[in-house]
Each structure stands twice: as structure tokens, then as C-alpha cells.
mmCIF file of N, CA and C in Angstrom:
data_model
loop_
_atom_site.group_PDB
_atom_site.id
_atom_site.type_symbol
_atom_site.label_atom_id
_atom_site.label_comp_id
_atom_site.label_asym_id
_atom_site.label_seq_id
_atom_site.Cartn_x
_atom_site.Cartn_y
_atom_site.Cartn_z
ATOM 1 N N UNK X 1 -14.945 137.969 47.241
ATOM 2 C CA UNK X 1 -16.332 138.145 46.850
ATOM 3 C C UNK X 1 -16.769 136.970 45.998
ATOM 4 N N UNK X 2 -18.019 136.642 46.111
ATOM 5 C CA UNK X 2 -18.544 135.487 45.413
ATOM 6 C C UNK X 2 -19.771 135.878 44.599
ATOM 7 N N UNK X 3 -19.980 135.164 43.513
ATOM 8 C CA UNK X 3 -21.136 135.379 42.638
ATOM 9 C C UNK X 3 -22.111 134.229 42.851
ATOM 10 N N UNK X 4 -23.390 134.571 43.045
ATOM 11 C CA UNK X 4 -24.453 133.572 43.128
ATOM 12 C C UNK X 4 -24.987 133.342 41.729
ATOM 13 N N UNK X 5 -25.125 132.082 41.347
ATOM 14 C CA UNK X 5 -25.681 131.722 40.044
ATOM 15 C C UNK X 5 -26.868 130.813 40.300
ATOM 16 N N UNK X 6 -28.062 131.292 40.018
ATOM 17 C CA UNK X 6 -29.274 130.531 40.301
ATOM 18 C C UNK X 6 -30.028 130.129 39.055
ATOM 19 N N UNK X 7 -31.009 129.260 39.255
ATOM 20 C CA UNK X 7 -31.860 128.704 38.209
ATOM 21 C C UNK X 7 -31.057 127.879 37.207
ATOM 22 N N UNK X 8 -30.099 127.139 37.742
ATOM 23 C CA UNK X 8 -29.264 126.282 36.892
ATOM 24 C C UNK X 8 -29.964 124.976 36.559
ATOM 25 N N UNK X 9 -29.610 124.425 35.433
ATOM 26 C CA UNK X 9 -30.054 123.090 35.059
ATOM 27 C C UNK X 9 -29.478 122.095 36.063
ATOM 28 N N UNK X 10 -30.217 121.053 36.362
ATOM 29 C CA UNK X 10 -29.729 120.025 37.282
ATOM 30 C C UNK X 10 -28.655 119.155 36.636
ATOM 31 N N UNK X 11 -28.411 119.372 35.364
ATOM 32 C CA UNK X 11 -27.388 118.626 34.637
ATOM 33 C C UNK X 11 -26.038 119.345 34.619
ATOM 34 N N UNK X 12 -25.975 120.563 35.149
ATOM 35 C CA UNK X 12 -24.763 121.374 35.073
ATOM 36 C C UNK X 12 -23.632 120.763 35.907
ATOM 37 N N UNK X 13 -22.404 120.992 35.462
ATOM 38 C CA UNK X 13 -21.216 120.523 36.179
ATOM 39 C C UNK X 13 -20.332 121.729 36.493
ATOM 40 N N UNK X 14 -19.347 121.512 37.356
ATOM 41 C CA UNK X 14 -18.377 122.568 37.659
ATOM 42 C C UNK X 14 -17.643 122.988 36.389
ATOM 43 N N UNK X 15 -17.349 122.018 35.549
ATOM 44 C CA UNK X 15 -16.639 122.300 34.301
ATOM 45 C C UNK X 15 -17.475 123.183 33.382
ATOM 46 N N UNK X 16 -18.790 122.926 33.334
ATOM 47 C CA UNK X 16 -19.685 123.765 32.531
ATOM 48 C C UNK X 16 -19.633 125.214 33.009
ATOM 49 N N UNK X 17 -19.751 125.394 34.322
ATOM 50 C CA UNK X 17 -19.727 126.739 34.887
ATOM 51 C C UNK X 17 -18.393 127.432 34.631
ATOM 52 N N UNK X 18 -17.313 126.688 34.806
ATOM 53 C CA UNK X 18 -15.986 127.248 34.570
ATOM 54 C C UNK X 18 -15.856 127.734 33.135
ATOM 55 N N UNK X 19 -16.337 126.938 32.186
ATOM 56 C CA UNK X 19 -16.201 127.310 30.777
ATOM 57 C C UNK X 19 -16.971 128.583 30.439
ATOM 58 N N UNK X 20 -18.070 128.836 31.136
ATOM 59 C CA UNK X 20 -18.842 130.053 30.886
ATOM 60 C C UNK X 20 -18.193 131.265 31.554
ATOM 61 N N UNK X 21 -17.800 131.123 32.811
ATOM 62 C CA UNK X 21 -17.281 132.264 33.560
ATOM 63 C C UNK X 21 -15.854 132.645 33.188
ATOM 64 N N UNK X 22 -15.058 131.720 32.685
ATOM 65 C CA UNK X 22 -13.666 132.028 32.335
ATOM 66 C C UNK X 22 -13.590 133.055 31.202
ATOM 67 N N UNK X 23 -14.657 133.200 30.449
ATOM 68 C CA UNK X 23 -14.691 134.215 29.391
ATOM 69 C C UNK X 23 -14.604 135.636 29.956
ATOM 70 N N UNK X 24 -14.907 135.778 31.266
ATOM 71 C CA UNK X 24 -14.926 137.104 31.882
ATOM 72 C C UNK X 24 -13.734 137.339 32.805
ATOM 73 N N UNK X 25 -12.908 136.312 33.014
ATOM 74 C CA UNK X 25 -11.721 136.472 33.840
ATOM 75 C C UNK X 25 -11.332 135.183 34.541
ATOM 76 N N UNK X 26 -10.281 135.296 35.352
ATOM 77 C CA UNK X 26 -9.767 134.126 36.069
ATOM 78 C C UNK X 26 -10.707 133.724 37.205
ATOM 79 N N UNK X 27 -10.882 132.438 37.359
ATOM 80 C CA UNK X 27 -11.780 131.890 38.372
ATOM 81 C C UNK X 27 -10.956 131.322 39.520
ATOM 82 N N UNK X 28 -11.309 131.733 40.733
ATOM 83 C CA UNK X 28 -10.620 131.229 41.920
ATOM 84 C C UNK X 28 -11.243 129.924 42.407
ATOM 85 N N UNK X 29 -12.601 129.831 42.335
ATOM 86 C CA UNK X 29 -13.261 128.630 42.838
ATOM 87 C C UNK X 29 -14.694 128.566 42.332
ATOM 88 N N UNK X 30 -15.185 127.347 42.133
ATOM 89 C CA UNK X 30 -16.578 127.102 41.778
ATOM 90 C C UNK X 30 -17.134 126.115 42.794
ATOM 91 N N UNK X 31 -18.247 126.480 43.411
ATOM 92 C CA UNK X 31 -18.933 125.586 44.343
ATOM 93 C C UNK X 31 -20.289 125.247 43.751
ATOM 94 N N UNK X 32 -20.578 123.969 43.667
ATOM 95 C CA UNK X 32 -21.846 123.497 43.136
ATOM 96 C C UNK X 32 -22.487 122.594 44.192
ATOM 97 N N UNK X 33 -23.282 123.181 45.101
ATOM 98 C CA UNK X 33 -23.890 122.374 46.165
ATOM 99 C C UNK X 33 -24.771 121.267 45.607
ATOM 100 N N UNK X 34 -24.715 120.113 46.265
ATOM 101 C CA UNK X 34 -25.533 118.971 45.858
ATOM 102 C C UNK X 34 -26.462 118.553 46.985
ATOM 103 N N UNK X 35 -27.542 117.915 46.630
ATOM 104 C CA UNK X 35 -28.490 117.388 47.590
ATOM 105 C C UNK X 35 -27.844 116.235 48.351
ATOM 106 N N UNK X 36 -27.994 116.210 49.658
ATOM 107 C CA UNK X 36 -27.359 115.172 50.470
ATOM 108 C C UNK X 36 -27.887 113.776 50.165
ATOM 109 N N UNK X 37 -29.157 113.677 49.858
ATOM 110 C CA UNK X 37 -29.758 112.364 49.632
ATOM 111 C C UNK X 37 -29.545 111.837 48.222
ATOM 112 N N UNK X 38 -29.689 112.711 47.226
ATOM 113 C CA UNK X 38 -29.620 112.249 45.844
ATOM 114 C C UNK X 38 -28.263 112.481 45.191
ATOM 115 N N UNK X 39 -27.475 113.416 45.735
ATOM 116 C CA UNK X 39 -26.195 113.761 45.129
ATOM 117 C C UNK X 39 -26.342 114.642 43.898
ATOM 118 N N UNK X 40 -27.562 114.995 43.571
ATOM 119 C CA UNK X 40 -27.868 115.817 42.402
ATOM 120 C C UNK X 40 -27.651 117.300 42.722
ATOM 121 N N UNK X 41 -27.136 118.088 41.778
ATOM 122 C CA UNK X 41 -26.992 119.523 42.012
ATOM 123 C C UNK X 41 -28.321 120.146 42.438
ATOM 124 N N UNK X 42 -28.240 121.178 43.273
ATOM 125 C CA UNK X 42 -29.433 121.795 43.838
ATOM 126 C C UNK X 42 -29.983 122.949 42.996
ATOM 127 N N UNK X 43 -29.360 123.239 41.862
ATOM 128 C CA UNK X 43 -29.890 124.275 40.975
ATOM 129 C C UNK X 43 -29.273 125.645 41.167
ATOM 130 N N UNK X 44 -28.223 125.722 41.978
ATOM 131 C CA UNK X 44 -27.518 126.986 42.127
ATOM 132 C C UNK X 44 -26.048 126.702 42.381
ATOM 133 N N UNK X 45 -25.236 127.764 42.256
ATOM 134 C CA UNK X 45 -23.795 127.621 42.457
ATOM 135 C C UNK X 45 -23.213 128.947 42.909
ATOM 136 N N UNK X 46 -21.958 128.888 43.329
ATOM 137 C CA UNK X 46 -21.204 130.085 43.682
ATOM 138 C C UNK X 46 -19.900 130.055 42.899
ATOM 139 N N UNK X 47 -19.580 131.183 42.292
ATOM 140 C CA UNK X 47 -18.352 131.302 41.516
ATOM 141 C C UNK X 47 -17.551 132.460 42.108
ATOM 142 N N UNK X 48 -16.305 132.184 42.436
ATOM 143 C CA UNK X 48 -15.414 133.233 42.931
ATOM 144 C C UNK X 48 -14.408 133.566 41.837
ATOM 145 N N UNK X 49 -14.324 134.857 41.540
ATOM 146 C CA UNK X 49 -13.377 135.318 40.539
ATOM 147 C C UNK X 49 -12.280 136.110 41.224
ATOM 148 N N UNK X 50 -11.181 136.349 40.519
ATOM 149 C CA UNK X 50 -10.014 136.965 41.134
ATOM 150 C C UNK X 50 -10.128 138.456 41.400
ATOM 151 N N UNK X 51 -10.994 139.158 40.680
ATOM 152 C CA UNK X 51 -11.152 140.582 40.999
ATOM 153 C C UNK X 51 -12.569 141.051 40.720
ATOM 154 N N UNK X 52 -12.894 142.165 41.352
ATOM 155 C CA UNK X 52 -14.264 142.672 41.304
ATOM 156 C C UNK X 52 -14.680 143.144 39.913
ATOM 157 N N UNK X 53 -13.747 143.672 39.145
ATOM 158 C CA UNK X 53 -14.059 144.131 37.792
ATOM 159 C C UNK X 53 -14.534 142.965 36.930
ATOM 160 N N UNK X 54 -13.843 141.827 37.042
ATOM 161 C CA UNK X 54 -14.232 140.630 36.286
ATOM 162 C C UNK X 54 -15.567 140.081 36.778
ATOM 163 N N UNK X 55 -15.788 140.107 38.085
ATOM 164 C CA UNK X 55 -17.065 139.656 38.640
ATOM 165 C C UNK X 55 -18.216 140.498 38.105
ATOM 166 N N UNK X 56 -18.024 141.809 38.116
ATOM 167 C CA UNK X 56 -19.066 142.718 37.636
ATOM 168 C C UNK X 56 -19.371 142.464 36.169
ATOM 169 N N UNK X 57 -18.340 142.256 35.368
ATOM 170 C CA UNK X 57 -18.544 141.974 33.937
ATOM 171 C C UNK X 57 -19.334 140.684 33.748
ATOM 172 N N UNK X 58 -19.017 139.649 34.519
ATOM 173 C CA UNK X 58 -19.728 138.371 34.414
ATOM 174 C C UNK X 58 -21.185 138.525 34.833
ATOM 175 N N UNK X 59 -21.416 139.237 35.925
ATOM 176 C CA UNK X 59 -22.794 139.443 36.405
ATOM 177 C C UNK X 59 -23.617 140.189 35.368
ATOM 178 N N UNK X 60 -23.064 141.275 34.843
ATOM 179 C CA UNK X 60 -23.802 142.075 33.865
ATOM 180 C C UNK X 60 -24.094 141.292 32.592
ATOM 181 N N UNK X 61 -23.162 140.458 32.174
ATOM 182 C CA UNK X 61 -23.338 139.702 30.929
ATOM 183 C C UNK X 61 -24.264 138.496 31.101
ATOM 184 N N UNK X 62 -24.229 137.866 32.265
ATOM 185 C CA UNK X 62 -24.921 136.584 32.409
ATOM 186 C C UNK X 62 -26.263 136.641 33.126
ATOM 187 N N UNK X 63 -26.526 137.690 33.904
ATOM 188 C CA UNK X 63 -27.820 137.772 34.584
ATOM 189 C C UNK X 63 -28.931 137.905 33.555
ATOM 190 N N UNK X 64 -29.855 136.971 33.580
ATOM 191 C CA UNK X 64 -30.961 136.961 32.624
ATOM 192 C C UNK X 64 -30.658 136.233 31.329
ATOM 193 N N UNK X 65 -29.434 135.751 31.182
ATOM 194 C CA UNK X 65 -29.055 135.040 29.956
ATOM 195 C C UNK X 65 -29.680 133.646 29.936
ATOM 196 N N UNK X 66 -29.973 133.175 28.757
ATOM 197 C CA UNK X 66 -30.499 131.827 28.548
ATOM 198 C C UNK X 66 -29.323 130.866 28.421
ATOM 199 N N UNK X 67 -29.322 129.820 29.253
ATOM 200 C CA UNK X 67 -28.237 128.841 29.212
ATOM 201 C C UNK X 67 -28.757 127.481 29.637
ATOM 202 N N UNK X 68 -28.492 126.481 28.837
ATOM 203 C CA UNK X 68 -28.937 125.108 29.086
ATOM 204 C C UNK X 68 -30.453 125.040 29.312
ATOM 205 N N UNK X 69 -31.180 125.860 28.536
ATOM 206 C CA UNK X 69 -32.637 125.837 28.604
ATOM 207 C C UNK X 69 -33.236 126.591 29.774
ATOM 208 N N UNK X 70 -32.444 127.380 30.478
ATOM 209 C CA UNK X 70 -32.940 128.129 31.631
ATOM 210 C C UNK X 70 -32.450 129.580 31.590
ATOM 211 N N UNK X 71 -33.204 130.456 32.229
ATOM 212 C CA UNK X 71 -32.811 131.854 32.356
ATOM 213 C C UNK X 71 -32.045 132.009 33.663
ATOM 214 N N UNK X 72 -30.779 132.369 33.559
ATOM 215 C CA UNK X 72 -29.916 132.457 34.732
ATOM 216 C C UNK X 72 -30.238 133.662 35.604
ATOM 217 N N UNK X 73 -30.073 133.476 36.905
ATOM 218 C CA UNK X 73 -30.127 134.564 37.883
ATOM 219 C C UNK X 73 -28.714 134.686 38.432
ATOM 220 N N UNK X 74 -28.032 135.788 38.119
ATOM 221 C CA UNK X 74 -26.630 135.960 38.502
ATOM 222 C C UNK X 74 -26.481 137.291 39.234
ATOM 223 N N UNK X 75 -25.966 137.243 40.472
ATOM 224 C CA UNK X 75 -25.727 138.461 41.230
ATOM 225 C C UNK X 75 -24.649 138.233 42.279
ATOM 226 N N UNK X 76 -24.260 139.314 42.969
ATOM 227 C CA UNK X 76 -23.286 139.164 44.038
ATOM 228 C C UNK X 76 -23.921 138.342 45.147
ATOM 229 N N UNK X 77 -23.174 137.371 45.631
ATOM 230 C CA UNK X 77 -23.682 136.523 46.710
ATOM 231 C C UNK X 77 -23.775 137.343 47.987
ATOM 232 N N UNK X 78 -24.864 137.123 48.713
ATOM 233 C CA UNK X 78 -25.039 137.789 49.997
ATOM 234 C C UNK X 78 -24.430 136.922 51.081
ATOM 235 N N UNK X 79 -23.913 137.538 52.129
ATOM 236 C CA UNK X 79 -23.359 136.735 53.224
ATOM 237 C C UNK X 79 -24.421 135.817 53.809
ATOM 238 N N UNK X 80 -24.001 134.633 54.181
ATOM 239 C CA UNK X 80 -24.913 133.657 54.748
ATOM 240 C C UNK X 80 -25.380 134.125 56.119
ATOM 241 N N UNK X 81 -26.698 134.081 56.330
ATOM 242 C CA UNK X 81 -27.239 134.473 57.621
ATOM 243 C C UNK X 81 -27.184 133.283 58.557
ATOM 244 N N UNK X 82 -26.700 133.507 59.764
ATOM 245 C CA UNK X 82 -26.610 132.435 60.743
ATOM 246 C C UNK X 82 -27.870 132.450 61.589
ATOM 247 N N UNK X 83 -28.693 131.412 61.461
ATOM 248 C CA UNK X 83 -29.939 131.344 62.217
ATOM 249 C C UNK X 83 -29.715 130.801 63.612
ATOM 250 N N UNK X 84 -28.528 130.302 63.906
ATOM 251 C CA UNK X 84 -28.218 129.822 65.241
ATOM 252 C C UNK X 84 -28.632 128.388 65.487
ATOM 253 N N UNK X 85 -29.702 127.939 64.892
ATOM 254 C CA UNK X 85 -30.164 126.591 65.178
ATOM 255 C C UNK X 85 -30.485 125.797 63.940
ATOM 256 N N UNK X 86 -30.071 126.262 62.813
ATOM 257 C CA UNK X 86 -30.334 125.529 61.589
ATOM 258 C C UNK X 86 -31.786 125.584 61.157
ATOM 259 N N UNK X 87 -32.587 126.419 61.820
ATOM 260 C CA UNK X 87 -33.981 126.577 61.426
ATOM 261 C C UNK X 87 -34.872 125.425 61.819
ATOM 262 N N UNK X 88 -34.444 124.581 62.703
ATOM 263 C CA UNK X 88 -35.258 123.431 63.077
ATOM 264 C C UNK X 88 -35.758 123.504 64.514
ATOM 265 N N UNK X 89 -35.711 124.665 65.112
ATOM 266 C CA UNK X 89 -36.177 124.781 66.488
ATOM 267 C C UNK X 89 -35.076 124.391 67.455
ATOM 268 N N UNK X 90 -35.398 124.446 68.712
ATOM 269 C CA UNK X 90 -34.373 124.137 69.703
ATOM 270 C C UNK X 90 -34.723 122.920 70.526
ATOM 271 N N UNK X 91 -33.753 122.112 70.771
ATOM 272 C CA UNK X 91 -33.832 120.963 71.658
ATOM 273 C C UNK X 91 -34.854 119.911 71.252
ATOM 274 N N UNK X 92 -35.308 119.915 70.039
ATOM 275 C CA UNK X 92 -36.231 118.869 69.573
ATOM 276 C C UNK X 92 -37.577 118.970 70.252
ATOM 277 N N UNK X 93 -38.247 117.843 70.375
ATOM 278 C CA UNK X 93 -39.563 117.842 71.004
ATOM 279 C C UNK X 93 -40.647 118.047 69.975
ATOM 280 N N UNK X 94 -41.724 117.378 70.155
ATOM 281 C CA UNK X 94 -42.847 117.446 69.237
ATOM 282 C C UNK X 94 -43.841 118.462 69.770
ATOM 283 N N UNK X 95 -44.096 119.496 69.020
ATOM 284 C CA UNK X 95 -45.008 120.530 69.471
ATOM 285 C C UNK X 95 -46.408 120.351 68.901
ATOM 286 N N UNK X 96 -46.628 119.320 68.132
ATOM 287 C CA UNK X 96 -47.952 119.089 67.565
ATOM 288 C C UNK X 96 -48.940 118.786 68.676
ATOM 289 N N UNK X 97 -50.074 119.408 68.589
ATOM 290 C CA UNK X 97 -51.141 119.113 69.541
ATOM 291 C C UNK X 97 -50.831 119.582 70.954
ATOM 292 N N UNK X 98 -49.995 120.588 71.108
ATOM 293 C CA UNK X 98 -49.660 121.029 72.456
ATOM 294 C C UNK X 98 -50.741 121.963 72.973
ATOM 295 N N UNK X 99 -51.755 121.403 73.561
ATOM 296 C CA UNK X 99 -52.865 122.181 74.090
ATOM 297 C C UNK X 99 -52.669 122.482 75.564
ATOM 298 N N UNK X 100 -51.514 122.221 76.080
ATOM 299 C CA UNK X 100 -51.234 122.528 77.462
ATOM 300 C C UNK X 100 -51.345 121.319 78.368
ATOM 301 N N UNK X 101 -52.027 120.261 77.910
ATOM 302 C CA UNK X 101 -52.231 119.088 78.744
ATOM 303 C C UNK X 101 -50.989 118.235 78.852
ATOM 304 N N UNK X 102 -50.188 118.234 77.812
ATOM 305 C CA UNK X 102 -48.969 117.422 77.813
ATOM 306 C C UNK X 102 -49.297 115.946 77.704
ATOM 307 N N UNK X 103 -48.469 115.225 76.999
ATOM 308 C CA UNK X 103 -48.730 113.806 76.814
ATOM 309 C C UNK X 103 -47.653 112.944 77.455
ATOM 310 N N UNK X 104 -46.769 113.564 78.221
ATOM 311 C CA UNK X 104 -45.739 112.775 78.882
ATOM 312 C C UNK X 104 -45.488 113.360 80.263
ATOM 313 N N UNK X 105 -45.209 112.459 81.179
ATOM 314 C CA UNK X 105 -45.038 112.863 82.569
ATOM 315 C C UNK X 105 -43.618 113.352 82.817
ATOM 316 N N UNK X 106 -43.510 114.253 83.743
ATOM 317 C CA UNK X 106 -42.205 114.759 84.144
ATOM 318 C C UNK X 106 -41.892 114.192 85.524
ATOM 319 N N UNK X 107 -40.868 113.400 85.574
ATOM 320 C CA UNK X 107 -40.470 112.794 86.846
ATOM 321 C C UNK X 107 -39.194 113.447 87.329
ATOM 322 N N UNK X 108 -39.310 114.569 87.975
ATOM 323 C CA UNK X 108 -38.137 115.279 88.466
ATOM 324 C C UNK X 108 -37.940 114.944 89.914
#
């Protein structure tokens, strides 16, 4: 099981998160997703703890807590939904201005 930690400061590090969550139990893993272009943290993280009792204690203590100038949103992570296509449509193609006339010929 994983804990979602949202509304994080963009200055946060894995070490920062570890130091906060270790107070509630042993940590199995910390994931801090970063932006592909800037390398900057995206403002959320996932923390995996070794047992559910420790996870529950961390969630109850930290959800709504003020940390690094922000109010944390902490809850059980929901399973990732698979959209099948990454949310960008299928097979590309520009659909802007598609009034039925088409702007390119089909040579089949």
C-alpha cells in the first residue's frame, strides 16, 4: 500500500519526506516524481510504509498539517487508472477545423 502526499513544496527532497514519515514507522520507499523538462519536483509524492497500522498513523497525523509553508494533503494512494492511450487520443492527426472537407488527399 502506498500513501499519496500532495501540495508539497517544490523544494522538498526524498530525505525531507523520509525524515517526516519515519516518525510513524519504517519506510519501504519514497517516490518523488519530477517534471521531465525542468527536473523539478511536481508537488506530490508517494510513500510506502512497511505496515498498514503505521500508514494509518502517518495519514491521520499529517493530513492537513502545515509543512514547509504548505498544508499537506495525505491519504491512501488510489490505484493508477489506465487510460489506454495516455490521454492524447489515438493515432495522432490534427482534428482542428475538421468540418468534413478534409485538407489532405487520400491516395489509396
